[in-house]
Amino acid sequence: DSGVTQTPKHLITATGQRVTLRCSPRSGDLSVYWYQQSLDQGLQFLIQYYNGEERAKGNILERFSAQQFPDLHSELNLSSLELGDSALYFCASSAGPNNYYEQYFGPGTRLTVT
Amino acid sequence: GESVGLHLPTLSVQEGDNSIINCAYSNSASDYFIWYKQESGKGPQFIIDIRSNMDKRQGQRVTVLLNKTVKHLSLQIAATQPGDSAVYFCAENISNFGNEKLTFGTGTRLTIIP
């Protein structure tokens, strides 16, 4: 158990809909990262927050947005969902602001868009 | 462009033998590399890392070798055990004007044969 929790574990929704994925980092960790893992694209970095502020941005679509709240939990919002958005979404947390700090991954949320 | 790739998508090794998983990267500006292990149904788990100013780093039963001349990274696992069966990813860290990004390889599936 990494100490990172993600909810829900599974999510099935229709195209065009909007969903919110939630992540609680390990106790004391200030950074939260979001990743997408699909069969054809592998693991892709989406976005990072550190202590409530956006820190780094990766291959995140404009239809996706995220935020980190004062209690350090984070939410990833996916809107106007397409079939290609079906994937595993992982959250990771670390103690510091950059990638030199070990990242601990949650169990993931499996999103299926039908 | 940036890319991280793996030479072998699958690898089967007899229990007790040593295994070597390879990874090629193309960005000479990458300053930090990480190996992750992902078991079925779980998120990636940090194994070992290495900075670009090193060529070798050892952990418990694992060794990472970095050859910057040919842009090659390898993970050696000694005396493999059934619990080593998983998908292994390499990742490279690239800093671009303060925006850091981890880029992951597609992964190698390691199967330990009892």
GROMACS .gro file of C-alpha atoms in nm, chain B residues 3-108:
model
  106
  117SER     CA    1   1.128   0.926  -2.680
  118VAL     CA    2   1.202   0.645  -2.446
  119GLY     CA    3   1.184   0.296  -2.584
  120LEU     CA    4   1.246  -0.060  -2.477
  121HIS     CA    5   1.431  -0.315  -2.686
  122LEU     CA    6   1.223  -0.617  -2.575
  123PRO     CA    7   0.853  -0.613  -2.499
  124THR     CA    8   0.863  -0.951  -2.315
  125LEU     CA    9   1.126  -1.142  -2.124
  126SER     CA   10   1.106  -1.483  -1.959
  127VAL     CA   11   1.368  -1.583  -1.704
  128GLN     CA   12   1.417  -1.896  -1.495
  129GLU     CA   13   1.374  -1.841  -1.124
  130GLY     CA   14   1.710  -1.779  -0.963
  131ASP     CA   15   1.870  -1.649  -1.281
  132ASN     CA   16   1.963  -1.289  -1.342
  133SER     CA   17   1.759  -1.071  -1.577
  134ILE     CA   18   1.850  -0.763  -1.775
  135ILE     CA   19   1.591  -0.519  -1.904
  136ASN     CA   20   1.705  -0.257  -2.152
  137CYS     CA   21   1.588   0.090  -2.241
  138ALA     CA   22   1.698   0.337  -2.507
  139TYR     CA   23   1.641   0.708  -2.479
  140SER     CA   24   1.692   0.979  -2.736
  141ASN     CA   25   1.710   1.305  -2.540
  142SER     CA   26   2.065   1.386  -2.434
  143ALA     CA   27   1.928   1.659  -2.205
  144SER     CA   28   1.766   1.403  -1.976
  145ASP     CA   29   1.923   1.444  -1.635
  146TYR     CA   30   1.760   1.173  -1.429
  147PHE     CA   31   1.629   0.825  -1.493
  148ILE     CA   32   1.398   0.599  -1.296
  149TRP     CA   33   1.295   0.237  -1.319
  150TYR     CA   34   0.943   0.142  -1.213
  151LYS     CA   35   0.779  -0.194  -1.158
  152GLN     CA   36   0.407  -0.240  -1.222
  153GLU     CA   37   0.231  -0.552  -1.105
  154SER     CA   38  -0.103  -0.651  -1.247
  155GLY     CA   39  -0.383  -0.432  -1.116
  156LYS     CA   40  -0.152  -0.195  -0.932
  157GLY     CA   41   0.013   0.139  -0.988
  158PRO     CA   42   0.382   0.173  -1.079
  159GLN     CA   43   0.628   0.131  -0.796
  160PHE     CA   44   0.968   0.301  -0.777
  161ILE     CA   45   1.260   0.057  -0.795
  162ILE     CA   46   1.578   0.257  -0.843
  163ASP     CA   47   1.695   0.582  -0.994
  164ILE     CA   48   2.014   0.726  -1.136
  165ARG     CA   49   2.131   1.075  -1.216
  166SER     CA   50   2.302   1.154  -1.543
  167ASN     CA   51   2.635   1.222  -1.369
  168MET     CA   52   2.655   0.856  -1.266
  169ASP     CA   53   2.698   0.540  -1.472
  170LYS     CA   54   2.601   0.278  -1.216
  171ARG     CA   55   2.387   0.252  -0.908
  172GLN     CA   56   2.310  -0.051  -0.697
  173GLY     CA   57   2.017  -0.136  -0.477
  174GLN     CA   58   1.897  -0.452  -0.317
  175ARG     CA   59   1.922  -0.719  -0.593
  176VAL     CA   60   1.894  -0.446  -0.857
  177THR     CA   61   2.154  -0.249  -1.050
  178VAL     CA   62   2.095   0.028  -1.298
  179LEU     CA   63   2.355   0.106  -1.561
  180LEU     CA   64   2.360   0.424  -1.765
  181ASN     CA   65   2.558   0.461  -2.085
  182LYS     CA   66   2.521   0.818  -2.201
  183THR     CA   67   2.740   0.763  -2.506
  184VAL     CA   68   2.483   0.537  -2.665
  185LYS     CA   69   2.186   0.670  -2.466
  186HIS     CA   70   2.114   0.335  -2.307
  187LEU     CA   71   1.980   0.238  -1.968
  188SER     CA   72   1.953  -0.110  -1.822
  189LEU     CA   73   1.806  -0.271  -1.514
  190GLN     CA   74   1.967  -0.584  -1.381
  191ILE     CA   75   1.776  -0.799  -1.136
  192ALA     CA   76   1.982  -1.062  -0.957
  193ALA     CA   77   1.855  -1.402  -0.842
  194THR     CA   78   1.504  -1.344  -0.975
  195GLN     CA   79   1.206  -1.452  -0.769
  196PRO     CA   80   0.843  -1.518  -0.867
  197GLY     CA   81   0.750  -1.182  -0.715
  198ASP     CA   82   0.966  -1.008  -0.976
  199SER     CA   83   0.712  -1.095  -1.246
  200ALA     CA   84   0.573  -0.760  -1.358
  201VAL     CA   85   0.599  -0.493  -1.624
  202TYR     CA   86   0.908  -0.275  -1.590
  203PHE     CA   87   0.921   0.083  -1.719
  204CYS     CA   88   1.208   0.320  -1.755
  205ALA     CA   89   1.141   0.690  -1.733
  206GLU     CA   90   1.354   0.991  -1.815
  207ASN     CA   91   1.326   1.334  -1.662
  208ILE     CA   92   1.365   1.637  -1.883
  209SER     CA   93   1.370   1.990  -1.744
  210ASN     CA   94   1.263   2.257  -1.986
  211PHE     CA   95   1.271   2.610  -1.844
  212GLY     CA   96   1.161   2.483  -1.505
  213ASN     CA   97   0.886   2.262  -1.646
  214GLU     CA   98   0.984   1.908  -1.560
  215LYS     CA   99   0.833   1.608  -1.727
  216LEU     CA  100   0.878   1.236  -1.684
  217THR     CA  101   0.858   1.045  -2.012
  218PHE     CA  102   0.797   0.671  -1.981
  219GLY     CA  103   0.893   0.383  -2.202
  220THR     CA  104   0.632   0.136  -2.322
  221GLY     CA  105   0.741  -0.128  -2.071
  222THR     CA  106   0.885  -0.480  -2.071
   0.00000   0.00000   0.00000
